[in-house]
Amino acid sequence: MEDNLILSERKENVLWVTLNRPKKYNALTRVMFVELCRIFKEAADDDDIAFVVFTGGKGKYYCSGSDFSPAELATLHEIDNHGYKLFVDVLIDFPKPVIALVNGHAVGVSVTMLGVMDAVIAIDTATFQTPFADIGVCPEACSSYTLPRIMGHQKAAALMLFSEKFTAQEAYTAGLVTKILPAATFEEDSKKVIARYATLSPFTMQVGKKLMRTTAIQDELLTVNRKEELELIGMFSREDTIARLTAKFMKPSKI
């Protein structure tokens, strides 16, 4: 895609998908979400790919969430489905493991999407924040369903209702993060973890994921994803949301 905002590279039997928009803290645009849909759909059909690693590129941010710039917001009323919703649908149905390699700060949708992935490996300096109430939007990416089940209601509420920022250790204790690796050796250590996973039986992993995420669960997640999207789109017509987004995204980010 233009400017290589998303990089995808197969290394042996692993597909590495890397966000590559460091000047915008790897914030995701609708076009990027649609490109991610294409990449993951192709990976689902590629028998040579055992699993996908999803990570951020250079900079302090794994991903700063959805791009809420005026140009992006203007498209929301022109389309039936926002790009994030389409990509989360793809993740819900994706038959292979998806491993989030959180190599920096995670904000918004990059946090909420973790609930539909299969493992979260984080650098020890990472933070996790979903500042929905700060900007007048609501939980998305099925997080209203997944995160209370993963973290418990009160921890999920702290994250999504009260805009608390979690450290990597706090996220690990709450169950959102699978493994924490030290910053000094993160790249080397994470590659070792991925290399070990790559020796496992792809067929066994796929069957295991299918048994864990049944058709009934998939259907429920797809329904939740659509309900959240409808609530979110409705919020973009509220004066409070518009005022909060304008105040936030018309000035330099302090996240």
PDB file of C-alpha atoms in Angstrom:
ATOM      1  CA  MET A   1       0.000   0.000   0.000  1.00  0.00           C
ATOM      2  CA  GLU A   2       1.007   3.662  -0.332  1.00  0.00           C
ATOM      3  CA  ASP A   3       4.083   4.594   1.736  1.00  0.00           C
ATOM      4  CA  ASN A   4       4.285   1.028   3.079  1.00  0.00           C
ATOM      5  CA  LEU A   5       2.222   1.865   6.160  1.00  0.00           C
ATOM      6  CA  ILE A   6       1.860  -1.855   6.831  1.00  0.00           C
ATOM      7  CA  LEU A   7       4.709  -4.272   6.253  1.00  0.00           C
ATOM      8  CA  SER A   8       4.104  -8.002   5.883  1.00  0.00           C
ATOM      9  CA  GLU A   9       6.883 -10.548   5.605  1.00  0.00           C
ATOM     10  CA  ARG A  10       6.881 -14.310   5.869  1.00  0.00           C
ATOM     11  CA  LYS A  11       9.822 -15.704   7.811  1.00  0.00           C
ATOM     12  CA  GLU A  12       9.772 -19.457   7.341  1.00  0.00           C
ATOM     13  CA  ASN A  13       6.269 -20.464   8.498  1.00  0.00           C
ATOM     14  CA  VAL A  14       5.445 -17.243  10.373  1.00  0.00           C
ATOM     15  CA  LEU A  15       3.859 -14.120   8.883  1.00  0.00           C
ATOM     16  CA  TRP A  16       5.094 -10.912  10.508  1.00  0.00           C
ATOM     17  CA  VAL A  17       2.714  -7.962  10.133  1.00  0.00           C
ATOM     18  CA  THR A  18       4.204  -4.641  11.217  1.00  0.00           C
ATOM     19  CA  LEU A  19       2.566  -1.222  11.538  1.00  0.00           C
ATOM     20  CA  ASN A  20       4.857   1.313   9.903  1.00  0.00           C
ATOM     21  CA  ARG A  21       3.570   4.805  10.616  1.00  0.00           C
ATOM     22  CA  PRO A  22       5.979   6.084  13.292  1.00  0.00           C
ATOM     23  CA  LYS A  23       5.351   9.789  12.672  1.00  0.00           C
ATOM     24  CA  LYS A  24       1.708   9.190  13.667  1.00  0.00           C
ATOM     25  CA  TYR A  25       2.604   6.749  16.467  1.00  0.00           C
ATOM     26  CA  ASN A  26       1.360   3.869  14.285  1.00  0.00           C
ATOM     27  CA  ALA A  27      -2.230   5.148  14.434  1.00  0.00           C
ATOM     28  CA  LEU A  28      -4.523   3.125  12.185  1.00  0.00           C
ATOM     29  CA  THR A  29      -6.523   4.685   9.351  1.00  0.00           C
ATOM     30  CA  ARG A  30      -9.486   3.064   7.623  1.00  0.00           C
ATOM     31  CA  VAL A  31      -7.292   2.314   4.600  1.00  0.00           C
ATOM     32  CA  MET A  32      -4.808   0.524   6.876  1.00  0.00           C
ATOM     33  CA  PHE A  33      -7.578  -1.553   8.455  1.00  0.00           C
ATOM     34  CA  VAL A  34      -8.799  -2.596   5.002  1.00  0.00           C
ATOM     35  CA  GLU A  35      -5.243  -3.559   4.037  1.00  0.00           C
ATOM     36  CA  LEU A  36      -4.957  -5.632   7.199  1.00  0.00           C
ATOM     37  CA  CYS A  37      -8.151  -7.434   6.172  1.00  0.00           C
ATOM     38  CA  ARG A  38      -6.553  -8.366   2.864  1.00  0.00           C
ATOM     39  CA  ILE A  39      -3.315  -9.545   4.468  1.00  0.00           C
ATOM     40  CA  PHE A  40      -5.058 -11.717   7.054  1.00  0.00           C
ATOM     41  CA  LYS A  41      -7.525 -13.215   4.579  1.00  0.00           C
ATOM     42  CA  GLU A  42      -4.628 -14.272   2.360  1.00  0.00           C
ATOM     43  CA  ALA A  43      -2.777 -15.679   5.384  1.00  0.00           C
ATOM     44  CA  ALA A  44      -5.830 -17.723   6.357  1.00  0.00           C
ATOM     45  CA  ASP A  45      -5.714 -19.489   2.991  1.00  0.00           C
ATOM     46  CA  ASP A  46      -1.937 -19.972   2.892  1.00  0.00           C
ATOM     47  CA  ASP A  47      -1.098 -23.451   4.128  1.00  0.00           C
ATOM     48  CA  ASP A  48       2.552 -22.469   4.556  1.00  0.00           C
ATOM     49  CA  ILE A  49       1.723 -19.959   7.299  1.00  0.00           C
ATOM     50  CA  ALA A  50       1.373 -21.434  10.792  1.00  0.00           C
ATOM     51  CA  PHE A  51       0.490 -18.224  12.644  1.00  0.00           C
ATOM     52  CA  VAL A  52       0.732 -14.442  12.492  1.00  0.00           C
ATOM     53  CA  VAL A  53       2.778 -12.039  14.599  1.00  0.00           C
ATOM     54  CA  PHE A  54       1.248  -8.547  14.787  1.00  0.00           C
ATOM     55  CA  THR A  55       3.562  -5.775  15.985  1.00  0.00           C
ATOM     56  CA  GLY A  56       4.521  -2.110  15.763  1.00  0.00           C
ATOM     57  CA  GLY A  57       7.445  -0.616  13.919  1.00  0.00           C
ATOM     58  CA  LYS A  58       9.935   1.983  15.083  1.00  0.00           C
ATOM     59  CA  GLY A  59       9.204   4.419  17.858  1.00  0.00           C
ATOM     60  CA  LYS A  60       7.833   4.305  21.381  1.00  0.00           C
ATOM     61  CA  TYR A  61       4.353   3.195  20.309  1.00  0.00           C
ATOM     62  CA  TYR A  62       3.143  -0.266  19.380  1.00  0.00           C
ATOM     63  CA  CYS A  63       0.032   1.546  18.170  1.00  0.00           C
ATOM     64  CA  SER A  64      -1.726   4.725  19.311  1.00  0.00           C
ATOM     65  CA  GLY A  65      -5.147   3.446  18.235  1.00  0.00           C
ATOM     66  CA  SER A  66      -7.482   4.628  15.497  1.00  0.00           C
ATOM     67  CA  ASP A  67      -6.687   7.823  13.623  1.00  0.00           C
ATOM     68  CA  PHE A  68      -9.334  10.322  14.724  1.00  0.00           C
ATOM     69  CA  SER A  69      -8.055  13.174  12.577  1.00  0.00           C
ATOM     70  CA  PRO A  70     -10.731  15.381  10.950  1.00  0.00           C
ATOM     71  CA  ALA A  71     -10.097  13.717   7.590  1.00  0.00           C
ATOM     72  CA  GLU A  72     -10.736  10.269   9.061  1.00  0.00           C
ATOM     73  CA  LEU A  73     -13.778  11.325  11.053  1.00  0.00           C
ATOM     74  CA  ALA A  74     -15.367  12.788   7.934  1.00  0.00           C
ATOM     75  CA  THR A  75     -15.534   9.304   6.365  1.00  0.00           C
ATOM     76  CA  LEU A  76     -17.506   7.678   9.183  1.00  0.00           C
ATOM     77  CA  HIS A  77     -20.894   8.851   7.941  1.00  0.00           C
ATOM     78  CA  GLU A  78     -20.136   7.825   4.363  1.00  0.00           C
ATOM     79  CA  ILE A  79     -19.616   4.107   4.939  1.00  0.00           C
ATOM     80  CA  ASP A  80     -21.649   1.277   6.405  1.00  0.00           C
ATOM     81  CA  ASN A  81     -18.761  -0.324   8.235  1.00  0.00           C
ATOM     82  CA  HIS A  82     -15.668   1.374   9.574  1.00  0.00           C
ATOM     83  CA  GLY A  83     -12.375  -0.329   8.762  1.00  0.00           C
ATOM     84  CA  TYR A  84     -11.710  -1.381  12.350  1.00  0.00           C
ATOM     85  CA  LYS A  85     -15.000  -3.295  12.436  1.00  0.00           C
ATOM     86  CA  LEU A  86     -14.178  -5.133   9.216  1.00  0.00           C
ATOM     87  CA  PHE A  87     -10.735  -6.104  10.512  1.00  0.00           C
ATOM     88  CA  VAL A  88     -12.056  -7.300  13.863  1.00  0.00           C
ATOM     89  CA  ASP A  89     -14.558  -9.487  11.979  1.00  0.00           C
ATOM     90  CA  VAL A  90     -11.595 -11.006  10.147  1.00  0.00           C
ATOM     91  CA  LEU A  91      -9.734 -11.592  13.420  1.00  0.00           C
ATOM     92  CA  ILE A  92     -12.791 -13.271  14.955  1.00  0.00           C
ATOM     93  CA  ASP A  93     -12.950 -15.786  12.088  1.00  0.00           C
ATOM     94  CA  PHE A  94      -9.172 -16.161  11.601  1.00  0.00           C
ATOM     95  CA  PRO A  95      -8.379 -19.879  11.940  1.00  0.00           C
ATOM     96  CA  LYS A  96      -4.725 -19.597  12.999  1.00  0.00           C
ATOM     97  CA  PRO A  97      -3.104 -18.175  16.131  1.00  0.00           C
ATOM     98  CA  VAL A  98      -2.438 -14.432  16.213  1.00  0.00           C
ATOM     99  CA  ILE A  99       0.300 -13.216  18.536  1.00  0.00           C
ATOM    100  CA  ALA A 100       0.462  -9.543  19.486  1.00  0.00           C
ATOM    101  CA  LEU A 101       4.057  -8.451  20.022  1.00  0.00           C
ATOM    102  CA  VAL A 102       3.497  -5.232  21.955  1.00  0.00           C
ATOM    103  CA  ASN A 103       6.825  -3.446  21.579  1.00  0.00           C
ATOM    104  CA  GLY A 104       5.691  -0.064  22.895  1.00  0.00           C
ATOM    105  CA  HIS A 105       2.754   1.891  24.266  1.00  0.00           C
ATOM    106  CA  ALA A 106      -0.692   0.631  23.230  1.00  0.00           C
ATOM    107  CA  VAL A 107      -3.736   2.897  23.067  1.00  0.00           C
ATOM    108  CA  GLY A 108      -7.390   2.518  22.099  1.00  0.00           C
ATOM    109  CA  VAL A 109      -8.262  -0.085  19.504  1.00  0.00           C
ATOM    110  CA  SER A 110      -4.779  -1.596  19.661  1.00  0.00           C
ATOM    111  CA  VAL A 111      -5.600  -2.556  23.259  1.00  0.00           C
ATOM    112  CA  THR A 112      -9.181  -3.656  22.690  1.00  0.00           C
ATOM    113  CA  MET A 113      -8.203  -5.900  19.760  1.00  0.00           C
ATOM    114  CA  LEU A 114      -5.952  -7.894  22.075  1.00  0.00           C
ATOM    115  CA  GLY A 115      -9.051  -9.623  23.416  1.00  0.00           C
ATOM    116  CA  VAL A 116      -9.624 -11.436  20.112  1.00  0.00           C
ATOM    117  CA  MET A 117      -5.969 -12.418  19.674  1.00  0.00           C
ATOM    118  CA  ASP A 118      -4.387 -15.542  21.106  1.00  0.00           C
ATOM    119  CA  ALA A 119      -1.257 -14.346  22.914  1.00  0.00           C
ATOM    120  CA  VAL A 120       0.125 -10.980  23.999  1.00  0.00           C
ATOM    121  CA  ILE A 121       3.872 -10.622  24.498  1.00  0.00           C
ATOM    122  CA  ALA A 122       4.793  -7.195  25.852  1.00  0.00           C
ATOM    123  CA  ILE A 123       7.944  -5.194  26.441  1.00  0.00           C
ATOM    124  CA  ASP A 124       8.234  -4.307  30.112  1.00  0.00           C
ATOM    125  CA  THR A 125       8.043  -0.564  29.376  1.00  0.00           C
ATOM    126  CA  ALA A 126       4.720  -0.819  27.520  1.00  0.00           C
ATOM    127  CA  THR A 127       1.565   0.830  28.808  1.00  0.00           C
ATOM    128  CA  PHE A 128      -2.057   0.051  27.964  1.00  0.00           C
ATOM    129  CA  GLN A 129      -4.761   2.699  27.820  1.00  0.00           C
ATOM    130  CA  THR A 130      -8.252   3.079  26.347  1.00  0.00           C
ATOM    131  CA  PRO A 131      -9.164   6.748  26.949  1.00  0.00           C
ATOM    132  CA  PHE A 132     -12.751   6.379  25.751  1.00  0.00           C
ATOM    133  CA  ALA A 133     -14.330   8.654  28.345  1.00  0.00           C
ATOM    134  CA  ASP A 134     -11.655  11.295  27.682  1.00  0.00           C
ATOM    135  CA  ILE A 135     -12.655  11.601  24.031  1.00  0.00           C
ATOM    136  CA  GLY A 136     -16.331  10.707  24.259  1.00  0.00           C
ATOM    137  CA  VAL A 137     -16.385   7.337  22.485  1.00  0.00           C
ATOM    138  CA  CYS A 138     -17.195   3.794  23.604  1.00  0.00           C
ATOM    139  CA  PRO A 139     -15.486   0.392  23.816  1.00  0.00           C
ATOM    140  CA  GLU A 140     -14.964  -1.354  20.485  1.00  0.00           C
ATOM    141  CA  ALA A 141     -13.385  -4.446  18.909  1.00  0.00           C
ATOM    142  CA  CYS A 142     -15.574  -6.701  21.102  1.00  0.00           C
ATOM    143  CA  SER A 143     -13.833  -5.389  24.230  1.00  0.00           C
ATOM    144  CA  SER A 144     -17.140  -4.938  26.074  1.00  0.00           C
ATOM    145  CA  TYR A 145     -17.433  -8.749  25.815  1.00  0.00           C
ATOM    146  CA  THR A 146     -13.827  -9.981  25.905  1.00  0.00           C
ATOM    147  CA  LEU A 147     -12.046  -7.780  28.430  1.00  0.00           C
ATOM    148  CA  PRO A 148     -14.410  -8.292  31.402  1.00  0.00           C
ATOM    149  CA  ARG A 149     -14.072 -12.042  30.813  1.00  0.00           C
ATOM    150  CA  ILE A 150     -10.279 -11.806  30.620  1.00  0.00           C
ATOM    151  CA  MET A 151      -9.606  -9.216  33.323  1.00  0.00           C
ATOM    152  CA  GLY A 152     -12.704  -9.286  35.504  1.00  0.00           C
ATOM    153  CA  HIS A 153     -15.327  -6.556  35.553  1.00  0.00           C
ATOM    154  CA  GLN A 154     -13.575  -4.043  37.810  1.00  0.00           C
ATOM    155  CA  LYS A 155     -10.194  -4.182  36.075  1.00  0.00           C
ATOM    156  CA  ALA A 156     -11.902  -3.880  32.693  1.00  0.00           C
ATOM    157  CA  ALA A 157     -13.944  -0.964  34.023  1.00  0.00           C
ATOM    158  CA  ALA A 158     -10.810   0.780  35.258  1.00  0.00           C
ATOM    159  CA  LEU A 159      -9.338   0.451  31.779  1.00  0.00           C
ATOM    160  CA  MET A 160     -12.393   1.222  29.649  1.00  0.00           C
ATOM    161  CA  LEU A 161     -14.727   3.333  31.795  1.00  0.00           C
ATOM    162  CA  PHE A 162     -12.264   5.326  33.881  1.00  0.00           C
ATOM    163  CA  SER A 163      -9.402   5.647  31.369  1.00  0.00           C
ATOM    164  CA  GLU A 164      -6.788   4.217  33.742  1.00  0.00           C
ATOM    165  CA  LYS A 165      -3.379   3.545  32.210  1.00  0.00           C
ATOM    166  CA  PHE A 166      -2.027   0.057  32.964  1.00  0.00           C
ATOM    167  CA  THR A 167       1.650  -0.800  33.105  1.00  0.00           C
ATOM    168  CA  ALA A 168       2.812  -4.004  31.455  1.00  0.00           C
ATOM    169  CA  GLN A 169       2.997  -5.667  34.862  1.00  0.00           C
ATOM    170  CA  GLU A 170      -0.530  -4.542  35.779  1.00  0.00           C
ATOM    171  CA  ALA A 171      -1.843  -5.801  32.432  1.00  0.00           C
ATOM    172  CA  TYR A 172      -0.074  -9.126  33.014  1.00  0.00           C
ATOM    173  CA  THR A 173      -1.517  -9.464  36.519  1.00  0.00           C
ATOM    174  CA  ALA A 174      -4.984  -8.710  35.101  1.00  0.00           C
ATOM    175  CA  GLY A 175      -4.597 -11.425  32.460  1.00  0.00           C
ATOM    176  CA  LEU A 176      -4.474  -9.182  29.391  1.00  0.00           C
ATOM    177  CA  VAL A 177      -0.766  -9.859  28.769  1.00  0.00           C
ATOM    178  CA  THR A 178       0.572 -13.398  28.387  1.00  0.00           C
ATOM    179  CA  LYS A 179       4.276 -12.742  28.820  1.00  0.00           C
ATOM    180  CA  ILE A 180       6.521  -9.756  29.675  1.00  0.00           C
ATOM    181  CA  LEU A 181      10.043  -9.464  28.313  1.00  0.00           C
ATOM    182  CA  PRO A 182      12.730  -6.967  29.400  1.00  0.00           C
ATOM    183  CA  ALA A 183      13.347  -3.936  27.198  1.00  0.00           C
ATOM    184  CA  ALA A 184      17.110  -4.496  27.071  1.00  0.00           C
ATOM    185  CA  THR A 185      16.715  -7.857  25.326  1.00  0.00           C
ATOM    186  CA  PHE A 186      13.163  -7.633  24.012  1.00  0.00           C
ATOM    187  CA  GLU A 187      13.914  -8.106  20.317  1.00  0.00           C
ATOM    188  CA  GLU A 188      16.206 -11.084  20.902  1.00  0.00           C
ATOM    189  CA  ASP A 189      13.988 -12.718  23.512  1.00  0.00           C
ATOM    190  CA  SER A 190      10.767 -12.266  21.529  1.00  0.00           C
ATOM    191  CA  LYS A 191      12.345 -13.845  18.460  1.00  0.00           C
ATOM    192  CA  LYS A 192      13.297 -16.850  20.576  1.00  0.00           C
ATOM    193  CA  VAL A 193       9.722 -17.212  21.804  1.00  0.00           C
ATOM    194  CA  ILE A 194       8.348 -16.969  18.271  1.00  0.00           C
ATOM    195  CA  ALA A 195      10.955 -19.434  17.003  1.00  0.00           C
ATOM    196  CA  ARG A 196       9.832 -21.980  19.609  1.00  0.00           C
ATOM    197  CA  TYR A 197       6.178 -21.495  18.683  1.00  0.00           C
ATOM    198  CA  ALA A 198       7.156 -22.014  15.037  1.00  0.00           C
ATOM    199  CA  THR A 199       8.333 -25.567  15.843  1.00  0.00           C
ATOM    200  CA  LEU A 200       4.875 -26.561  17.098  1.00  0.00           C
ATOM    201  CA  SER A 201       2.322 -28.423  15.012  1.00  0.00           C
ATOM    202  CA  PRO A 202       0.335 -25.885  12.938  1.00  0.00           C
ATOM    203  CA  PHE A 203      -2.507 -28.383  12.558  1.00  0.00           C
ATOM    204  CA  THR A 204      -2.743 -28.941  16.313  1.00  0.00           C
ATOM    205  CA  MET A 205      -2.794 -25.203  16.967  1.00  0.00           C
ATOM    206  CA  GLN A 206      -5.569 -24.661  14.427  1.00  0.00           C
ATOM    207  CA  VAL A 207      -7.688 -27.505  15.792  1.00  0.00           C
ATOM    208  CA  GLY A 208      -7.145 -26.243  19.324  1.00  0.00           C
ATOM    209  CA  LYS A 209      -8.213 -22.721  18.373  1.00  0.00           C
ATOM    210  CA  LYS A 210     -11.291 -24.088  16.593  1.00  0.00           C
ATOM    211  CA  LEU A 211     -12.300 -26.002  19.712  1.00  0.00           C
ATOM    212  CA  MET A 212     -11.687 -22.986  21.958  1.00  0.00           C
ATOM    213  CA  ARG A 213     -13.517 -20.523  19.723  1.00  0.00           C
ATOM    214  CA  THR A 214     -16.637 -22.379  18.671  1.00  0.00           C
ATOM    215  CA  THR A 215     -19.061 -21.224  16.001  1.00  0.00           C
ATOM    216  CA  ALA A 216     -21.402 -20.019  18.741  1.00  0.00           C
ATOM    217  CA  ILE A 217     -18.663 -17.862  20.279  1.00  0.00           C
ATOM    218  CA  GLN A 218     -17.681 -16.518  16.878  1.00  0.00           C
ATOM    219  CA  ASP A 219     -21.285 -15.579  16.139  1.00  0.00           C
ATOM    220  CA  GLU A 220     -21.614 -13.853  19.504  1.00  0.00           C
ATOM    221  CA  LEU A 221     -18.407 -11.893  18.935  1.00  0.00           C
ATOM    222  CA  LEU A 222     -19.548 -10.795  15.473  1.00  0.00           C
ATOM    223  CA  THR A 223     -22.827  -9.587  16.982  1.00  0.00           C
ATOM    224  CA  VAL A 224     -21.043  -7.673  19.748  1.00  0.00           C
ATOM    225  CA  ASN A 225     -18.670  -6.101  17.230  1.00  0.00           C
ATOM    226  CA  ARG A 226     -21.599  -4.765  15.207  1.00  0.00           C
ATOM    227  CA  LYS A 227     -23.453  -3.477  18.293  1.00  0.00           C
ATOM    228  CA  GLU A 228     -20.366  -1.622  19.472  1.00  0.00           C
ATOM    229  CA  GLU A 229     -19.848  -0.113  16.034  1.00  0.00           C
ATOM    230  CA  LEU A 230     -23.422   1.191  15.934  1.00  0.00           C
ATOM    231  CA  GLU A 231     -22.984   2.798  19.343  1.00  0.00           C
ATOM    232  CA  LEU A 232     -19.668   4.316  18.267  1.00  0.00           C
ATOM    233  CA  ILE A 233     -21.038   5.783  15.044  1.00  0.00           C
ATOM    234  CA  GLY A 234     -23.937   7.269  16.987  1.00  0.00           C
ATOM    235  CA  MET A 235     -21.506   8.968  19.336  1.00  0.00           C
ATOM    236  CA  PHE A 236     -19.873  10.862  16.490  1.00  0.00           C
ATOM    237  CA  SER A 237     -23.033  12.952  16.124  1.00  0.00           C
ATOM    238  CA  ARG A 238     -22.974  14.043  19.782  1.00  0.00           C
ATOM    239  CA  GLU A 239     -21.750  17.554  20.565  1.00  0.00           C
ATOM    240  CA  ASP A 240     -19.764  16.337  23.575  1.00  0.00           C
ATOM    241  CA  THR A 241     -17.896  13.769  21.497  1.00  0.00           C
ATOM    242  CA  ILE A 242     -17.144  16.254  18.726  1.00  0.00           C
ATOM    243  CA  ALA A 243     -15.864  18.794  21.258  1.00  0.00           C
ATOM    244  CA  ARG A 244     -13.672  16.224  23.007  1.00  0.00           C
ATOM    245  CA  LEU A 245     -12.235  14.834  19.773  1.00  0.00           C
ATOM    246  CA  THR A 246     -11.561  18.329  18.448  1.00  0.00           C
ATOM    247  CA  ALA A 247      -9.792  19.318  21.659  1.00  0.00           C
ATOM    248  CA  LYS A 248      -7.736  16.131  21.604  1.00  0.00           C
ATOM    249  CA  PHE A 249      -6.763  15.764  17.979  1.00  0.00           C
ATOM    250  CA  MET A 250      -6.401  19.375  16.898  1.00  0.00           C
ATOM    251  CA  LYS A 251      -3.456  19.781  19.242  1.00  0.00           C
ATOM    252  CA  PRO A 252      -0.245  17.737  19.816  1.00  0.00           C
ATOM    253  CA  SER A 253      -0.857  14.416  21.548  1.00  0.00           C
ATOM    254  CA  LYS A 254       0.119  14.143  25.213  1.00  0.00           C
ATOM    255  CA  ILE A 255      -0.676  10.455  25.565  1.00  0.00           C
TER     256      ILE A 255
END
